[in-house]
CSV table of C-alpha atoms in Angstrom, one decimal:
chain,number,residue,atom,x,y,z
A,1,UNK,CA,128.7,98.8,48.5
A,2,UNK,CA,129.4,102.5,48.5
A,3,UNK,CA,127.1,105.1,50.9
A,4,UNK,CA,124.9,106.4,47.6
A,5,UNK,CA,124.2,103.3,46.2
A,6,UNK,CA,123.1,102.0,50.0
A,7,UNK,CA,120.7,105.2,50.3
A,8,UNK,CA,119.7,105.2,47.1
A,9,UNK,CA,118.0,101.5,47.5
A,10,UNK,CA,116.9,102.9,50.4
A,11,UNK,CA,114.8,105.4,48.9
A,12,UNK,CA,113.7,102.9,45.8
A,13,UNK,CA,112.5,100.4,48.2
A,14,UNK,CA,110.8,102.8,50.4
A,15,UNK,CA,108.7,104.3,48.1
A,16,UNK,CA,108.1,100.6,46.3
A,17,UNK,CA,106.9,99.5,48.8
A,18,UNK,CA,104.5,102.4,49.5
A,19,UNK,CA,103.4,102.0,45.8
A,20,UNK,CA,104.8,105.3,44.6
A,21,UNK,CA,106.9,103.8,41.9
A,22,UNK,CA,106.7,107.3,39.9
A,23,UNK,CA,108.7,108.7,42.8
A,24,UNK,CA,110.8,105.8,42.9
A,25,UNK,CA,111.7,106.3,39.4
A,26,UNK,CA,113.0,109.8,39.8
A,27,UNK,CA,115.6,108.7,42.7
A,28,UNK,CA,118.8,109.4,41.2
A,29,UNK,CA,122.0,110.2,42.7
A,30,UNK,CA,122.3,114.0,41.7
A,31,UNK,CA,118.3,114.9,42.9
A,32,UNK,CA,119.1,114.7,46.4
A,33,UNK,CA,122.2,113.4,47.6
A,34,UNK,CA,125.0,115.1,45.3
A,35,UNK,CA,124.5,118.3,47.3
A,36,UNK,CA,126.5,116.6,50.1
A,37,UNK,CA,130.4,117.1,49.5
A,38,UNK,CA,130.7,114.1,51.5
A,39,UNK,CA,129.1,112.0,48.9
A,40,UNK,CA,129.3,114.1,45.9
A,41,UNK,CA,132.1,111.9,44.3
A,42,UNK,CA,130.8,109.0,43.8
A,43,UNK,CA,127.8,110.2,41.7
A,44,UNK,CA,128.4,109.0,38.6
A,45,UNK,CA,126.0,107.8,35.8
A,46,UNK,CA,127.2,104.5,36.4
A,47,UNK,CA,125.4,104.7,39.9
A,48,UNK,CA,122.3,105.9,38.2
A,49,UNK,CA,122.2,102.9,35.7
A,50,UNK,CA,122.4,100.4,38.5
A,51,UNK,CA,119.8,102.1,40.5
A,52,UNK,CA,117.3,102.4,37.4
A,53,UNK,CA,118.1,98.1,36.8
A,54,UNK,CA,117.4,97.6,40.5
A,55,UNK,CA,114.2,99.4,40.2
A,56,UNK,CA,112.9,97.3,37.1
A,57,UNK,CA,113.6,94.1,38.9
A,58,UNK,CA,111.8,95.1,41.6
A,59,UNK,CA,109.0,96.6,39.7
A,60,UNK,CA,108.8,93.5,37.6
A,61,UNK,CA,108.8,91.5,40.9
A,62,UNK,CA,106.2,93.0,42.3
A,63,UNK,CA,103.9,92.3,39.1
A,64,UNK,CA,104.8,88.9,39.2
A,65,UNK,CA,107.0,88.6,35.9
A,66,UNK,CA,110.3,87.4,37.4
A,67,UNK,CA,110.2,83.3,36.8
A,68,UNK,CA,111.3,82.2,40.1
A,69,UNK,CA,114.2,80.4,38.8
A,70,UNK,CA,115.4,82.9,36.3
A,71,UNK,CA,118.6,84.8,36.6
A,72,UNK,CA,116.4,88.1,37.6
A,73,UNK,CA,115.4,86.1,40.3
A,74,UNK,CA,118.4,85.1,41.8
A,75,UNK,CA,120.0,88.3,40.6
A,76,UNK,CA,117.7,90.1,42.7
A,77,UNK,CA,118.0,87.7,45.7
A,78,UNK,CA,121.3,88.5,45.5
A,79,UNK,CA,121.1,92.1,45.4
A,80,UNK,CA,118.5,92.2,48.3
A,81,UNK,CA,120.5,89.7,50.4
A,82,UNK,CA,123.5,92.5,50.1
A,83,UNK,CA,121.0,95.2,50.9
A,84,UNK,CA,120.2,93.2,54.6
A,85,UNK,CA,123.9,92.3,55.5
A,86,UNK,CA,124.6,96.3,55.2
A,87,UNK,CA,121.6,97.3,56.5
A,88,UNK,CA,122.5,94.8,59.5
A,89,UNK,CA,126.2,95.7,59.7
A,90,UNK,CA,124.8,99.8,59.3
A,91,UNK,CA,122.3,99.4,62.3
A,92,UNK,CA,120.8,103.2,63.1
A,93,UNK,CA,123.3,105.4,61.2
A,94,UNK,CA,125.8,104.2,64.1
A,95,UNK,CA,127.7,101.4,63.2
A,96,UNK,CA,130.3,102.2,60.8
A,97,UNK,CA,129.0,105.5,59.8
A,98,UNK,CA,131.4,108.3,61.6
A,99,UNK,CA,129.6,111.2,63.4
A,100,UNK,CA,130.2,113.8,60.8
A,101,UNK,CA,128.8,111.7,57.8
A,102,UNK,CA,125.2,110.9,59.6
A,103,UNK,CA,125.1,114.3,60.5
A,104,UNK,CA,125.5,115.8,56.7
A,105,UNK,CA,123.6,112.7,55.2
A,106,UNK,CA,120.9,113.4,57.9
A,107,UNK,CA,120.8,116.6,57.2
A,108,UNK,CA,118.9,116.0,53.3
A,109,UNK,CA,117.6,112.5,54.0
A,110,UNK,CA,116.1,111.0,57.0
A,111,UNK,CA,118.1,108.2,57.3
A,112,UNK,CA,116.6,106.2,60.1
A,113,UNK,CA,113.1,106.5,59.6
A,114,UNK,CA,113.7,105.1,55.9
A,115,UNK,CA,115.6,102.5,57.0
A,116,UNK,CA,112.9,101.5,59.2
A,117,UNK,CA,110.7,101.7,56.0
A,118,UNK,CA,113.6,99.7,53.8
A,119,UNK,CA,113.4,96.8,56.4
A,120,UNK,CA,109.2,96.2,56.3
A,121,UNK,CA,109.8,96.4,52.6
A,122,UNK,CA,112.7,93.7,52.5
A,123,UNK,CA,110.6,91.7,54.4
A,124,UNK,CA,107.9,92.2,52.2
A,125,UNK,CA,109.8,91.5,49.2
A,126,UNK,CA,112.4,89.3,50.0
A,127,UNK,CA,111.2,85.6,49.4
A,128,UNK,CA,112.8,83.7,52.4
A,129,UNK,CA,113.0,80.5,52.8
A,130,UNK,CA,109.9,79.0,54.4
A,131,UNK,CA,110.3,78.2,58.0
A,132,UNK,CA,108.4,77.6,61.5
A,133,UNK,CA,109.5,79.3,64.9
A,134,UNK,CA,110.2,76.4,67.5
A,135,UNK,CA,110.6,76.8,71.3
A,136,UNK,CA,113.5,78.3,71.5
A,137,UNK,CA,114.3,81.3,69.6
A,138,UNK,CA,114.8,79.2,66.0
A,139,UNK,CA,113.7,78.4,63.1
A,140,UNK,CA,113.4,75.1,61.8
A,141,UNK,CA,113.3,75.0,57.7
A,142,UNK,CA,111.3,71.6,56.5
A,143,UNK,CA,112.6,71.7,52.5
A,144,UNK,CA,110.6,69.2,50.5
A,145,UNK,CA,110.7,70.4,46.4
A,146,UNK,CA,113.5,70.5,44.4
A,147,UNK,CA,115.5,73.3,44.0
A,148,UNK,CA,119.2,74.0,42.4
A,149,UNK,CA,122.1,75.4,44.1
A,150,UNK,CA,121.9,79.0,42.3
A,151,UNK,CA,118.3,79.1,43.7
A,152,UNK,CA,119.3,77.9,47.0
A,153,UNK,CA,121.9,80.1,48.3
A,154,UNK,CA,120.8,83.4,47.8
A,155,UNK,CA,117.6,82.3,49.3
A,156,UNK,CA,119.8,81.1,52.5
A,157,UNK,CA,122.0,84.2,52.8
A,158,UNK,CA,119.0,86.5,53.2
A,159,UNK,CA,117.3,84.5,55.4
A,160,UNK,CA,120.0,84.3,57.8
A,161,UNK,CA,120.3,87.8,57.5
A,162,UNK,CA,116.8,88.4,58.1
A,163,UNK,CA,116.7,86.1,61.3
A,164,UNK,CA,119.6,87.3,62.9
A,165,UNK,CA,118.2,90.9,62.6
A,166,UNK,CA,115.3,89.4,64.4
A,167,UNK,CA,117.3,87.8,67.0
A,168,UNK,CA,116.9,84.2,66.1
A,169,UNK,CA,119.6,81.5,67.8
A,170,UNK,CA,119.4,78.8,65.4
A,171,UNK,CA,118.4,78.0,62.0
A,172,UNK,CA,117.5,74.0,61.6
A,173,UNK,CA,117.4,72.6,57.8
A,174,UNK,CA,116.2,69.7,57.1
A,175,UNK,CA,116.8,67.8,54.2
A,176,UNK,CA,115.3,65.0,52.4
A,177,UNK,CA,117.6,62.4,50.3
A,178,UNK,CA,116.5,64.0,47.5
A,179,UNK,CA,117.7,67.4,48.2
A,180,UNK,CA,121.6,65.7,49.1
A,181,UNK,CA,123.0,67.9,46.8
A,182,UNK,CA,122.1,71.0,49.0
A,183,UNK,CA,124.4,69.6,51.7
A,184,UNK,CA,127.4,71.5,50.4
A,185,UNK,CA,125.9,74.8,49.8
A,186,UNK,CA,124.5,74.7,53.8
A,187,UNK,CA,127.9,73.5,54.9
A,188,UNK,CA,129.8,76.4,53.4
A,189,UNK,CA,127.4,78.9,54.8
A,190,UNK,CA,127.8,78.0,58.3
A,191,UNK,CA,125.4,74.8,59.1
A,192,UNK,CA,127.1,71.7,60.6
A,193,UNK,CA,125.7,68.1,60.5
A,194,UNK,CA,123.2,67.2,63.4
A,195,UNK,CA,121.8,64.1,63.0
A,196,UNK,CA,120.4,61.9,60.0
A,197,UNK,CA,117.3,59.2,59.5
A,198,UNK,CA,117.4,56.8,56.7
A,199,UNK,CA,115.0,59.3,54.7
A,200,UNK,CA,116.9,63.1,55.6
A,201,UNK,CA,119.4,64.7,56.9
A,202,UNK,CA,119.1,67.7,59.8
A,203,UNK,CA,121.9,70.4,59.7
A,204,UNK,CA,122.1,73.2,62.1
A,205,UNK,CA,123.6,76.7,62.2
A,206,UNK,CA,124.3,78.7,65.4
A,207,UNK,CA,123.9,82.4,64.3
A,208,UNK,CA,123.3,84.3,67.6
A,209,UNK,CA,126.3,85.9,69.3
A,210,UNK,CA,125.5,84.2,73.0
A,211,UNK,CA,127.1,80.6,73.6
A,212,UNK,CA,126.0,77.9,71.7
A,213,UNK,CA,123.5,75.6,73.2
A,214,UNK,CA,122.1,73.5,71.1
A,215,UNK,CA,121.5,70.1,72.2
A,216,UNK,CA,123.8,67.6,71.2
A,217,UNK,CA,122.0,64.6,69.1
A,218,UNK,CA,120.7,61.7,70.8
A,219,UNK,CA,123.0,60.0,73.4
A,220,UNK,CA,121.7,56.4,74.0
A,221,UNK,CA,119.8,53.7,72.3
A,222,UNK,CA,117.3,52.0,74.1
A,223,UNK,CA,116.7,48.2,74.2
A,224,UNK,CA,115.0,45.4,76.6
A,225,UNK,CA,115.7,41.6,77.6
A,226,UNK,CA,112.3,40.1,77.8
A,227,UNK,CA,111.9,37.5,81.2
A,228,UNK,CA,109.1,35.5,80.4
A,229,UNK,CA,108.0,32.8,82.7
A,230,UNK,CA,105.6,30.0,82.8
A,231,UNK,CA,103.8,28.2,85.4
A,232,UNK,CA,106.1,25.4,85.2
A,233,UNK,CA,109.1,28.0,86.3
A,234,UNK,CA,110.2,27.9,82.5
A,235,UNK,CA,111.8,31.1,81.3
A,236,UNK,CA,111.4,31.7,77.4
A,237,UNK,CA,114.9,31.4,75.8
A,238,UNK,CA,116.8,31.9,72.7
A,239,UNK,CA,120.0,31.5,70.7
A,240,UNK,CA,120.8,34.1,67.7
A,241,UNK,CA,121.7,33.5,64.3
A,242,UNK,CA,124.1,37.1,64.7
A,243,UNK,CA,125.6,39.1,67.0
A,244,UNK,CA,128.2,38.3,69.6
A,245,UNK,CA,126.6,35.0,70.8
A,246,UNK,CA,126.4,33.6,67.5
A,247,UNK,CA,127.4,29.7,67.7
A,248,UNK,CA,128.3,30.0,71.5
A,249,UNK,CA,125.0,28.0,72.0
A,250,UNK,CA,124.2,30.5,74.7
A,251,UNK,CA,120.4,30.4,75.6
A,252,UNK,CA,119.4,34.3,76.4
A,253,UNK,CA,116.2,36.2,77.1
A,254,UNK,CA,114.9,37.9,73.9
A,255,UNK,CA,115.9,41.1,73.4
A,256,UNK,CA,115.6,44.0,70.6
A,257,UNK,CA,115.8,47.8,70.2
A,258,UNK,CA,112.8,50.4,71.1
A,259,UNK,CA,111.8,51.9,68.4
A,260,UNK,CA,111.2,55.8,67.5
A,261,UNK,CA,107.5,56.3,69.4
A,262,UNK,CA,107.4,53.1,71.0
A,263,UNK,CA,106.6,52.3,75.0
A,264,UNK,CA,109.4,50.4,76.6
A,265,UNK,CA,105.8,47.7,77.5
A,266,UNK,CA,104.8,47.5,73.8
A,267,UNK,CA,108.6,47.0,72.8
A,268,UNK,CA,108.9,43.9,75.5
A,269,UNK,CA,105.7,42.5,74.2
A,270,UNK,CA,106.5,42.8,70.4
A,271,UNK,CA,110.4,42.1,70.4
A,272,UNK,CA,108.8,38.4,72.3
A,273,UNK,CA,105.9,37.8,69.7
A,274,UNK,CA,108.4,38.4,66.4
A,275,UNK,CA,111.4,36.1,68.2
A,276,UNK,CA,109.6,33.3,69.2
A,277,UNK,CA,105.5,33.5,68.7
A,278,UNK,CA,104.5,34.0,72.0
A,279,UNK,CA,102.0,36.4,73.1
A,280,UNK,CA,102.8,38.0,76.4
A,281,UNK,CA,101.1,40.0,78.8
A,282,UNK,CA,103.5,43.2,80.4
A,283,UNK,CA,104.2,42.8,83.8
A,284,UNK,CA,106.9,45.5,84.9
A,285,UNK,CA,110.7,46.6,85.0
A,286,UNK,CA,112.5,44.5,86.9
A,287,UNK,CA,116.2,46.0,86.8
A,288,UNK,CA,118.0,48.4,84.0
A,289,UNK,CA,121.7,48.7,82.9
A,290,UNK,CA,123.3,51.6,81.3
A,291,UNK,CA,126.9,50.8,79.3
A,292,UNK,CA,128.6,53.1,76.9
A,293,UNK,CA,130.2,53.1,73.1
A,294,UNK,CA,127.7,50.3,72.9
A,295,UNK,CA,126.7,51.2,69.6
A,296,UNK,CA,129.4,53.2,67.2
A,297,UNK,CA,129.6,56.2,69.5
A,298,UNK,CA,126.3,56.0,71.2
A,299,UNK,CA,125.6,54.3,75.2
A,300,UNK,CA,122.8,51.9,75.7
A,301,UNK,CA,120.0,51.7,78.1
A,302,UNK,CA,118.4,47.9,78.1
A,303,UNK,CA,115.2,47.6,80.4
A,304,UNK,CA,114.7,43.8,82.3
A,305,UNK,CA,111.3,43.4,81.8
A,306,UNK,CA,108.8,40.4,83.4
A,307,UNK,CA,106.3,39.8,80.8
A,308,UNK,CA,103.4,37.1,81.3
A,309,UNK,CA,102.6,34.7,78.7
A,310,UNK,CA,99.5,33.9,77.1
A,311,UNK,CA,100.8,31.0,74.9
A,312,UNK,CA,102.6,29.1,74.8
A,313,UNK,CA,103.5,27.4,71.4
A,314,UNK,CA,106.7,28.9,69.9
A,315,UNK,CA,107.3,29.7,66.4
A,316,UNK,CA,110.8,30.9,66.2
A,317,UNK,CA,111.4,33.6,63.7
A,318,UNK,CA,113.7,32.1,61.1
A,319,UNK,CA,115.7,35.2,60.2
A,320,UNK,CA,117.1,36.3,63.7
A,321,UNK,CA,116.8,32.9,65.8
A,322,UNK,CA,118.9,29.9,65.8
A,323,UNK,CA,116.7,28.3,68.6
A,324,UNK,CA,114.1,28.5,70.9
A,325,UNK,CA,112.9,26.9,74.1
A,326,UNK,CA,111.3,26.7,77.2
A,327,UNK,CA,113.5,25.9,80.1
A,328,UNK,CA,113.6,25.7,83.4
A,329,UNK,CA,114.8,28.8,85.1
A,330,UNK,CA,117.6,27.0,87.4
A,331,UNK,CA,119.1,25.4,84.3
A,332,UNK,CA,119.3,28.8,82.6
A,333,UNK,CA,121.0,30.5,85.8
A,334,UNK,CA,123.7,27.3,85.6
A,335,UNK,CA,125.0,28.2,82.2
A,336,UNK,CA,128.7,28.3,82.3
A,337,UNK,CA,128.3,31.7,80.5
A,338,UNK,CA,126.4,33.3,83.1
A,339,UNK,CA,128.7,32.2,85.8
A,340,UNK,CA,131.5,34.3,84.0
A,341,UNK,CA,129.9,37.1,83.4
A,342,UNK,CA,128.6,39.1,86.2
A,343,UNK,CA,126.3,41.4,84.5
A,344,UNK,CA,124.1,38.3,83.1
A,345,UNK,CA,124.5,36.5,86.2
A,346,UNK,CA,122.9,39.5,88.4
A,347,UNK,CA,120.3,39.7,86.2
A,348,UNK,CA,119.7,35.9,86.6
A,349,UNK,CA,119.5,36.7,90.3
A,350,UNK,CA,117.3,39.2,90.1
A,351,UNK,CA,114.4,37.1,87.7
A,352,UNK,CA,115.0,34.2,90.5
A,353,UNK,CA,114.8,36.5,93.2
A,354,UNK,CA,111.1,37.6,92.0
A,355,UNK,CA,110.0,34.1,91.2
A,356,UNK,CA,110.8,32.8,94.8
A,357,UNK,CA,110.5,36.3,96.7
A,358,UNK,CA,109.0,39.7,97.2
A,359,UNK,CA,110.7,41.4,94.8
A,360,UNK,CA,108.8,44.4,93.6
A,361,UNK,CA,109.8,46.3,90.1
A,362,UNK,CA,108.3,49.1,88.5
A,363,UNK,CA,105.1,48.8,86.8
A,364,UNK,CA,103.8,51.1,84.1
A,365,UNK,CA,101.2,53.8,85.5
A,366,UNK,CA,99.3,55.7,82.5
A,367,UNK,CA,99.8,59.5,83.2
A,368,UNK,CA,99.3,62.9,81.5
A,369,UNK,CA,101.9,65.3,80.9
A,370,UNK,CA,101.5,69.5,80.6
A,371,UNK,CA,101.1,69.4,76.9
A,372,UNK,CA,98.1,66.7,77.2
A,373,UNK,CA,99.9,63.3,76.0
A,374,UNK,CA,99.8,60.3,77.6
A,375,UNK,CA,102.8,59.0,79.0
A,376,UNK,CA,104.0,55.8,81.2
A,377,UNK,CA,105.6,56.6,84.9
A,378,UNK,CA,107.9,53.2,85.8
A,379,UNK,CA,107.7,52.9,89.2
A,380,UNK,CA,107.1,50.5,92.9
A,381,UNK,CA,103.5,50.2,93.7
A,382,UNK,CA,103.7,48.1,96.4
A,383,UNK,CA,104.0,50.3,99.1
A,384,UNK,CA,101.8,52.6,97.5
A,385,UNK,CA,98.2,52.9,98.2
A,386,UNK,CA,97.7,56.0,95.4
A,387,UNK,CA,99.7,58.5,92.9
């Protein structure tokens, strides 16, 4: 884009914006800017023609008679997206302007007061996409109806223009299934996979100049192993259908994942019910292991949790479980299984230990954190007389 086409938008969208379209109309090269040598060359009638087109699609914008999907529309997306990377790459008639030419272009047109005016009128009239400022200097873009490619990247460029004049960090998209084929567009301007959910994908784009720290995705799943004991010193026990013990008619605790939202407590309580039937009562943590590239890439975190039952009947779940039992806990710490495998067996040890002993875990204490939500602090209260 050459000097007198960037001033002359300059002027167009100055006075648009102000409502003086008659005075917009009569910006043309030769009024005011051909008297400079500097820039007297490339005043042709070319120029002028583009500069009268560019005013009739903003006029026509601002009376609401360019469709939104039309080729006006992304034609002037297009041409408004160009006008914020130069005015971003122009800054205050310093950067990449020499001395001399914002002197003689100063000296007919007041260059940085009508850029200021230029950028509250692109941000008047540039539609951006719709977006919401999170904690930490981005902007998280939720898109839920259905738009085209064309439409799409246009829209994208100026935003990102527009945020990183504003000194934004990061722009978050997030996109439904639906929306799948805006994946490619993103990725060739700049935005990188993040993470994904059955129903969307999140992609993420680092546009400030400072060292990237966005948080990586999320690095461990969570799951518990369920000790439920009777008053007969039975623990509940059960062999899976799947997995790794499958037909090694190994009797384990019942275990699952935590979901999204879910309390480590109401995790241990419903993982029991949906195995085997039996309603439980949560006690506390009893021991945790952490192991890595436990799932795909991911570590895992499984809780030992002491739950107490409140039935005792069991009604195995047919899909998952192979079997399901009471038995005595001595019998379960004497499988050959647990005996090889020290992990289990210290775990054993630890549900025998608080059966026969003072073994004190950590027991779920209801709290309130800054932003008002109730949370669960794990930890000993025996020693404790208050928290």
């Amino acid at each position: 884009m050459k000097l007198d086409t960037f001033v002359c938008r300059i002027l167009i969208l100055a006075y648009t914006k102000e409502g003086r379209l008659e005075e917009a109309s009569k910006v043309k090269m030769k009024d005011i800017l051909c008297y400079n040598p500097i820039i007297r060359g490339p005043c042709k009638a070319r120029r002028v023609v583009e500069a009268k087109k560019y005013l009739a699609l903003v006029t026509r914008r601002r009376s609401g008679k360019v469709g939104k999907s039309g080729k006006d529309q992304r034609l002037l997306e297009t041409e408004l997206s160009e006008a914020l990377k130069l005015l971003n790459e122009v800054g205050e008639c310093g950067l990449g302007l020499s001395t001399n030419t914002c002197s003689s272009v100063a000296s007919h047109f007041n260059i940085a007061g009508d850029m200021n005016k230029a950028r509250q009128a692109l941000e008047h009239m540039v539609e951006l996409l719709a977006g919401v400022e999170d904690l930490y200097g981005g902007i998280i873009i939720d898109l839920e109806k259905t738009m085209d490619s064309e439409a799409f990247v246009p829209l994208l460029r100026a935003s990102l223009s527009q945020w990183k004049q504003r000194g934004k960090r990061a722009v978050w998209i997030k996109l439904p299934i639906e929306l799948a084929n805006l994946v490619e567009p993103a990725v060739k301007e700049g935005f990188k996979y993040h993470h994904a959910e059955p129903d969307y994908v999140m992609l993420v784009n680092w546009i400030s100049k400072s060292t990237n720290s966005l948080p990586k995705n999320a690095s461990h799943r969570v799951g518990i192993s369920a000790f439920v004991m009777n008053d007969k010193r039975e623990v509940l026990v059960v062999q899976e259908k799947s997995g790794k013990f499958k037909g090694t008619g190994v009797w384990k605790f019942p275990t699952g994942v935590v979901d999204e939202g879910e309390d480590i407590s109401m995790a241990a309580i419903r993982e029991v019910k949906e195995e085997t039937g039996i309603d439980t009562e949560f006690v506390e943590i009893l021991a945790f292991r952490q192991s890595h590239k436990s799932f795909f890439t991911k570590s895992d975190l499984l809780f030992v949790c002491m739950l107490r039952p409140r039935s005792f009947d069991i009604q195995k779940q047919d899909t998952e479980i192979e079997a399901a039992q009471w038995m005595p806990v001595e019998e379960y710490a004497e499988q050959a299984f647990m005996k090889r495998h020290d992990s289990f067996s210290s775990v054993a040890k630890v549900c025998l230990t608080k059966s026969e002993k003072e073994y004190a875990g950590f027991s779920p204490i209801p709290r309130t954190t800054a932003s008002g939500k109730t949370t669960y602090l794990y930890f000993n209260t025996k020693d404790l007389t208050q928290v």
